[in-house]
CSV table of C-alpha atoms and ligand atoms in Angstrom, one decimal:
chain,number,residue,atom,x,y,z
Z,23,UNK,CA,-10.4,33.5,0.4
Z,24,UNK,CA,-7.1,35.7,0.5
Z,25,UNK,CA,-6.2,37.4,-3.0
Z,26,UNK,CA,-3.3,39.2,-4.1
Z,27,UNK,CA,-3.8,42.3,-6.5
Z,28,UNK,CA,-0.9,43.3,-8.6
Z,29,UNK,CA,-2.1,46.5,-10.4
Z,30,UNK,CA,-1.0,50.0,-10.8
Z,31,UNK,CA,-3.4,52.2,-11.7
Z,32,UNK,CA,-5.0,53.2,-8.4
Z,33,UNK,CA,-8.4,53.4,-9.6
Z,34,UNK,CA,-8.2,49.8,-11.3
Z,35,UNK,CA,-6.7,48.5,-7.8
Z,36,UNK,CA,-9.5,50.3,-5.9
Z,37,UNK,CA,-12.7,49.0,-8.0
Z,38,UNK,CA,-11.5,45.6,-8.2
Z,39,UNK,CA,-10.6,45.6,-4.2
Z,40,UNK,CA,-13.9,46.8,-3.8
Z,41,UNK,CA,-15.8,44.5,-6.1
Z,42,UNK,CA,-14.0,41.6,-4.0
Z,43,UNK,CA,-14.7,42.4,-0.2
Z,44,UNK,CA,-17.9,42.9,-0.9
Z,45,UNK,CA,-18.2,39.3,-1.9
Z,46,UNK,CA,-16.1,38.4,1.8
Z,47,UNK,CA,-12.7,38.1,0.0
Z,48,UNK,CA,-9.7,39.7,1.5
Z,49,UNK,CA,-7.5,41.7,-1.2
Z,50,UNK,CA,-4.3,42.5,-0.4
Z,51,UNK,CA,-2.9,45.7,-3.0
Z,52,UNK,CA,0.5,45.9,-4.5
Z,53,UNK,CA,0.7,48.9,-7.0
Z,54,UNK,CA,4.5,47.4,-7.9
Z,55,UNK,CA,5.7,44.8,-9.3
Z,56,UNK,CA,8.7,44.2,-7.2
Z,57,UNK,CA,6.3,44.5,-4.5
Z,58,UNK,CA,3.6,42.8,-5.7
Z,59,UNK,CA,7.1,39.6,-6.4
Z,60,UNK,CA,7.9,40.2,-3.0
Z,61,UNK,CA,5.1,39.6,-1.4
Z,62,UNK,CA,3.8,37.0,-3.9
Z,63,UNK,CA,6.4,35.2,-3.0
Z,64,UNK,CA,6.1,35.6,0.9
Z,65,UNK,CA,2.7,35.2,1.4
Z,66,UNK,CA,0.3,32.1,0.7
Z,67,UNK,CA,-2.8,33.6,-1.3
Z,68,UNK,CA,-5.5,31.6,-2.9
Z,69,UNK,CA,-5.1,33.6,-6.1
Z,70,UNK,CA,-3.2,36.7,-7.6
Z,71,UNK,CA,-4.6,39.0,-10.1
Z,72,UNK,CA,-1.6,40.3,-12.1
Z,73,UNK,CA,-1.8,43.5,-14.1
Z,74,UNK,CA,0.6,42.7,-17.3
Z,75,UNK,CA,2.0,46.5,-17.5
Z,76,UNK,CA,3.5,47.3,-13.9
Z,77,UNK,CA,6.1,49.4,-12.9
Z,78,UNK,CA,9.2,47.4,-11.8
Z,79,UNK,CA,9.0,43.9,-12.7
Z,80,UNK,CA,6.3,43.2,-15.6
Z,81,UNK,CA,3.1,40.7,-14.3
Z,82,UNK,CA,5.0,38.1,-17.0
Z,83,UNK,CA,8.1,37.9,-15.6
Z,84,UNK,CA,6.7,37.5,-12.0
Z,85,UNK,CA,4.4,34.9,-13.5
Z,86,UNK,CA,7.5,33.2,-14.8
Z,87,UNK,CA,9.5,33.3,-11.7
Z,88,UNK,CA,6.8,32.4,-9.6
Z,89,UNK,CA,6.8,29.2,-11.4
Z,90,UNK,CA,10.3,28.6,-11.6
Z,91,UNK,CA,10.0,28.5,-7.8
Z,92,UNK,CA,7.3,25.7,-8.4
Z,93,UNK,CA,4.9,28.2,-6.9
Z,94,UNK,CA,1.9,26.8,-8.4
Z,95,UNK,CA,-0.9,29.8,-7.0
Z,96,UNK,CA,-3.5,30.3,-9.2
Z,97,UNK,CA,-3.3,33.5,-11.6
Z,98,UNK,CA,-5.4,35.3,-13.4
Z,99,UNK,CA,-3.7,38.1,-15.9
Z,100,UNK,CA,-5.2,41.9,-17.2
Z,101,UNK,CA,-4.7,42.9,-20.3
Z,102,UNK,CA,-5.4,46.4,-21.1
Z,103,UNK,CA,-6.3,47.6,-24.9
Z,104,UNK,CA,-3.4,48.6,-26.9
Z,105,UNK,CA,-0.6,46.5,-24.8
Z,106,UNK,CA,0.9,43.7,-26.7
Z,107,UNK,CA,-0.1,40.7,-24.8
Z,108,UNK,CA,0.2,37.1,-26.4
Z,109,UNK,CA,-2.9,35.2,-24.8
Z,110,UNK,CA,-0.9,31.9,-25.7
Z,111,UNK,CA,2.7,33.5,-24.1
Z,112,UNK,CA,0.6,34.2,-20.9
Z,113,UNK,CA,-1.0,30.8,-20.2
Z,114,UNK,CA,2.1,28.9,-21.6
Z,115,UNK,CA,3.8,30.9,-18.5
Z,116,UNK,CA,1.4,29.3,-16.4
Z,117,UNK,CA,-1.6,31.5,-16.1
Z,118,UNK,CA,-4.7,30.3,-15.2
Z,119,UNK,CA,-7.1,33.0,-17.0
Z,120,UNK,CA,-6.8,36.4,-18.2
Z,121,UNK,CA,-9.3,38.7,-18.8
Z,122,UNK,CA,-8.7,41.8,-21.1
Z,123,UNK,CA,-10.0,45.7,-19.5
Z,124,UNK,CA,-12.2,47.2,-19.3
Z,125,UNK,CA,-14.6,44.6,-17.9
Z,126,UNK,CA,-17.5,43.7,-15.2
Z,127,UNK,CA,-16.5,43.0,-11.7
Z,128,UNK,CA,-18.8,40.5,-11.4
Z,129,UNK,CA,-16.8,38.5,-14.5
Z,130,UNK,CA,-13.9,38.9,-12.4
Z,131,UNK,CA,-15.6,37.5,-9.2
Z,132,UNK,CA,-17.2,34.8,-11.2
Z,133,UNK,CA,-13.8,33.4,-13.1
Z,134,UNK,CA,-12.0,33.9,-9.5
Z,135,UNK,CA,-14.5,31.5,-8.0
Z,136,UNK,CA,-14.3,29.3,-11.0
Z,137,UNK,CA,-10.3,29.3,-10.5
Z,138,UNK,CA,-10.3,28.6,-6.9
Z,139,UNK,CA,-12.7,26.3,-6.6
Z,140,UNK,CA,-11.0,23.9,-9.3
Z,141,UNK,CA,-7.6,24.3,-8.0
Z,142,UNK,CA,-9.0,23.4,-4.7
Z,143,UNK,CA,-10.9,20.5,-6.4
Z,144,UNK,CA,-7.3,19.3,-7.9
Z,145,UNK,CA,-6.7,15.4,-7.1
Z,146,UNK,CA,-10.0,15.2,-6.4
Z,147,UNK,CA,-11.1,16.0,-9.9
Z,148,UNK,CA,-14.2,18.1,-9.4
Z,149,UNK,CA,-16.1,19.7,-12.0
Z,150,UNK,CA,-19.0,22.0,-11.1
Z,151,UNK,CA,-21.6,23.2,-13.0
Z,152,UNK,CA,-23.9,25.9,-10.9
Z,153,UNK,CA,-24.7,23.9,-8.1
Z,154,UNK,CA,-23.7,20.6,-10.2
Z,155,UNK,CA,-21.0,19.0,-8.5
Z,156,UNK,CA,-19.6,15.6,-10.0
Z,157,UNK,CA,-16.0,13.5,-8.4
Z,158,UNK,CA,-14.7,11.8,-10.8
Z,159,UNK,CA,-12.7,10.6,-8.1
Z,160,UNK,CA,-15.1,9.6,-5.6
Z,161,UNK,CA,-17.9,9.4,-8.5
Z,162,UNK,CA,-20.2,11.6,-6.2
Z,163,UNK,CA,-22.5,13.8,-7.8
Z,164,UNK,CA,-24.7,16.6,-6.2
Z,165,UNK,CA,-27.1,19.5,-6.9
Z,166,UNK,CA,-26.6,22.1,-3.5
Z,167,UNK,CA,-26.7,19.5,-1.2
Z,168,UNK,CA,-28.5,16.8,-2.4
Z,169,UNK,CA,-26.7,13.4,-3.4
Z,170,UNK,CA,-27.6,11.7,-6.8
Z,171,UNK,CA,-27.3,8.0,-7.4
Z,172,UNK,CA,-26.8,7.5,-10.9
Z,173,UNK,CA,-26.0,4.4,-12.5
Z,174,UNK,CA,-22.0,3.8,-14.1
Z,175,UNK,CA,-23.8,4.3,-17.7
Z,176,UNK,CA,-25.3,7.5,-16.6
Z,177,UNK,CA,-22.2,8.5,-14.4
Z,178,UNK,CA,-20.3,8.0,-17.6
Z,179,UNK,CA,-22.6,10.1,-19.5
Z,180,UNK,CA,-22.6,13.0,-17.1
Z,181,UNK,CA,-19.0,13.0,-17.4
Z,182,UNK,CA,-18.6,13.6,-20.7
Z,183,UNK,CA,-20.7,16.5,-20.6
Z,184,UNK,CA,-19.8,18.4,-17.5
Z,185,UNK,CA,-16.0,17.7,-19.0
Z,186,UNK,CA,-16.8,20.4,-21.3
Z,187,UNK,CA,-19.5,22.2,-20.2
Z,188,UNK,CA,-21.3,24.7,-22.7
Z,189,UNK,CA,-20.0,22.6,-25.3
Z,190,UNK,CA,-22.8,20.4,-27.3
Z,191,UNK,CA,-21.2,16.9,-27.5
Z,192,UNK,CA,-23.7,15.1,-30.6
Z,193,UNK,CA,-25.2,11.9,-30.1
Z,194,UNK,CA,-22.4,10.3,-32.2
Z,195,UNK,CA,-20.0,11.8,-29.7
Z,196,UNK,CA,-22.0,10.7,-26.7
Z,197,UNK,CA,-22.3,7.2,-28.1
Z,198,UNK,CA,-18.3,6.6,-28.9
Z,199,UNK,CA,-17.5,8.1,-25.6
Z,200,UNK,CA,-20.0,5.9,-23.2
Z,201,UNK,CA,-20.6,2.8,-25.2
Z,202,UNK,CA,-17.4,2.6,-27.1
Z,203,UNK,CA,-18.6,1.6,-30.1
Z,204,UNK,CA,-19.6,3.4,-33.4
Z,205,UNK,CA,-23.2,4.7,-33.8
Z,206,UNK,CA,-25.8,3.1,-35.1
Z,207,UNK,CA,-28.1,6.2,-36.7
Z,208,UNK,CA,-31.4,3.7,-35.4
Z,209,UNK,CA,-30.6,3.5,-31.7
Z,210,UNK,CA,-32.8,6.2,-29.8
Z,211,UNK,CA,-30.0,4.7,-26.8
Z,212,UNK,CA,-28.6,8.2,-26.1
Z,213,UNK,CA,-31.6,10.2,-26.2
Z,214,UNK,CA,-32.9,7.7,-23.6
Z,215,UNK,CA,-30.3,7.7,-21.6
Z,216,UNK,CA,-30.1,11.8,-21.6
Z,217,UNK,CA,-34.0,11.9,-20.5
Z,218,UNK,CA,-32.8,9.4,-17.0
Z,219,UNK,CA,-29.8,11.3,-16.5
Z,220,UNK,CA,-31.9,14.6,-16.7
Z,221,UNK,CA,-34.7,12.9,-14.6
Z,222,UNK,CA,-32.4,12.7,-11.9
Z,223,UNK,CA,-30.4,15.7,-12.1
Z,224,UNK,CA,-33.3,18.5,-13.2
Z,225,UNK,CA,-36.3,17.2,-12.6
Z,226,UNK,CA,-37.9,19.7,-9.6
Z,227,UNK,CA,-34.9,22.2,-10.3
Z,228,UNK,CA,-35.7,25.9,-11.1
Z,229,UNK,CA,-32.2,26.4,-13.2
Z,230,UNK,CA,-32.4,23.1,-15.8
Z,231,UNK,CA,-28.4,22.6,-16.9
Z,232,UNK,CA,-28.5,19.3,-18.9
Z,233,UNK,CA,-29.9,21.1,-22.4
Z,234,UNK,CA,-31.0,19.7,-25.7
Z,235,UNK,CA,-29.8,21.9,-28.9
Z,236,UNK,CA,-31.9,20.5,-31.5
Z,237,UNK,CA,-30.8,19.0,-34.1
Z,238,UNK,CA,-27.0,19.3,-33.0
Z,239,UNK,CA,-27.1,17.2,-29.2
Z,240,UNK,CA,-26.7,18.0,-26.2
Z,241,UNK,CA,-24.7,20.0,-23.3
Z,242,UNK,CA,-24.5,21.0,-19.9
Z,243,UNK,CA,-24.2,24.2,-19.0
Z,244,UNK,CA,-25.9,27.3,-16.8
Z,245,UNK,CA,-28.0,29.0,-19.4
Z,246,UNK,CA,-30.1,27.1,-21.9
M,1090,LIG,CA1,-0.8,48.6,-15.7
């Protein structure tokens, strides 16, 4: 994975270059923002990290021109305290993520891998959840390795949870989206449904990902 860092305050630059080889990605440093453009725009990378504040040209205005050229390379922006940045300006430009300093390398590792992998997954409309993996496309779904046969009814539900994942979708929810027809408060259908589907998916697995909040519904996601 080849990354492009746009950032320049050297000791910023040298944690987060550090941080990322260790984890086998190759960081190339620009500590100027007509640089950083330059080779932006010369270089196929997997991902830039843009610092907002640069000397030369500001990581917006790149952002923006790299765009314009219908350069479509996923971008992550830093904010630092005190800088006027508009969160909504920044991914309206076309960013991908942005994460504010001072924070954890390993929250910048984890959103990098979250970036790539679904820009790599585009057309083929992946969603992964640990080591969850469903295609919409191809309607494949695996934990590590391991392929899952679910049924279209279980497929369907699935998908509407790993569509948002973390996000607790209520039976009512559940039911509009995979029946298609209103609720009726005396059907235990989704609750059955969601013990199959988590059967299949959990059942034998040390990290459990389909979760029940009680009393709310249910979700999908890493922690319980
Ligand atoms: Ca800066």
């Amino acid at each position: 994975m080849r990354i492009l860092l746009v950032e320049d305050e050297k000791k910023m630059a040298t944690f987060v270059r550090k941080g990322l080889s260790e984890q086998g990605m190759s960081v190339d440093v620009c500590l100027d923002g007509d640089e950083g453009y330059n080779v932006a725009r010369s270089c196929p990378f997997d991902l830039i990290i843009l610092d907002i504040m640069l000397p030369g040209r500001d990581g917006l205005s790149i952002l923006r021109n790299l765009r314009r050229e219908g350069n479509n390379v996923p971008v992550i922006l830093l904010t630092a305290r005190g800088e006027p940045f508009e969160r909504v300006e920044g991914l309206e430009l076309g960013a991908d993520d942005y994460l504010a300093k001072p924070f954890y390398i390993d929250e910048l590792i984890a959103r990098v891998r979250t970036i790539v992998r679904r820009a790599s997954g585009q057309g083929s409309h992946l969603y992964q959840v640990a080591d969850l993996s469903v295609n919409l496309s191809s309607r494949e779904v695996r934990r590590g390795d391991r392929l899952i046969e679910l049924t279209p009814r279980e497929f369907s539900l699935l998908e509407c949870l790993v569509r948002s994942p973390g996000r607790v979708l209520s039976r009512v929810q559940i039911c509009e989206k995979v029946w298609n027809y209103d609720f009726d408060p005396g059907t235990n259908l989704v609750d059955v449904y969601v013990q199959r589907l988590r059967s299949k998916i959990d059942k034998g697995q040390a990290v459990k990902l389909l979760h029940t909040v009680r009393g709310v519904g249910y979700k999908v996601d890493e922690d319980s």
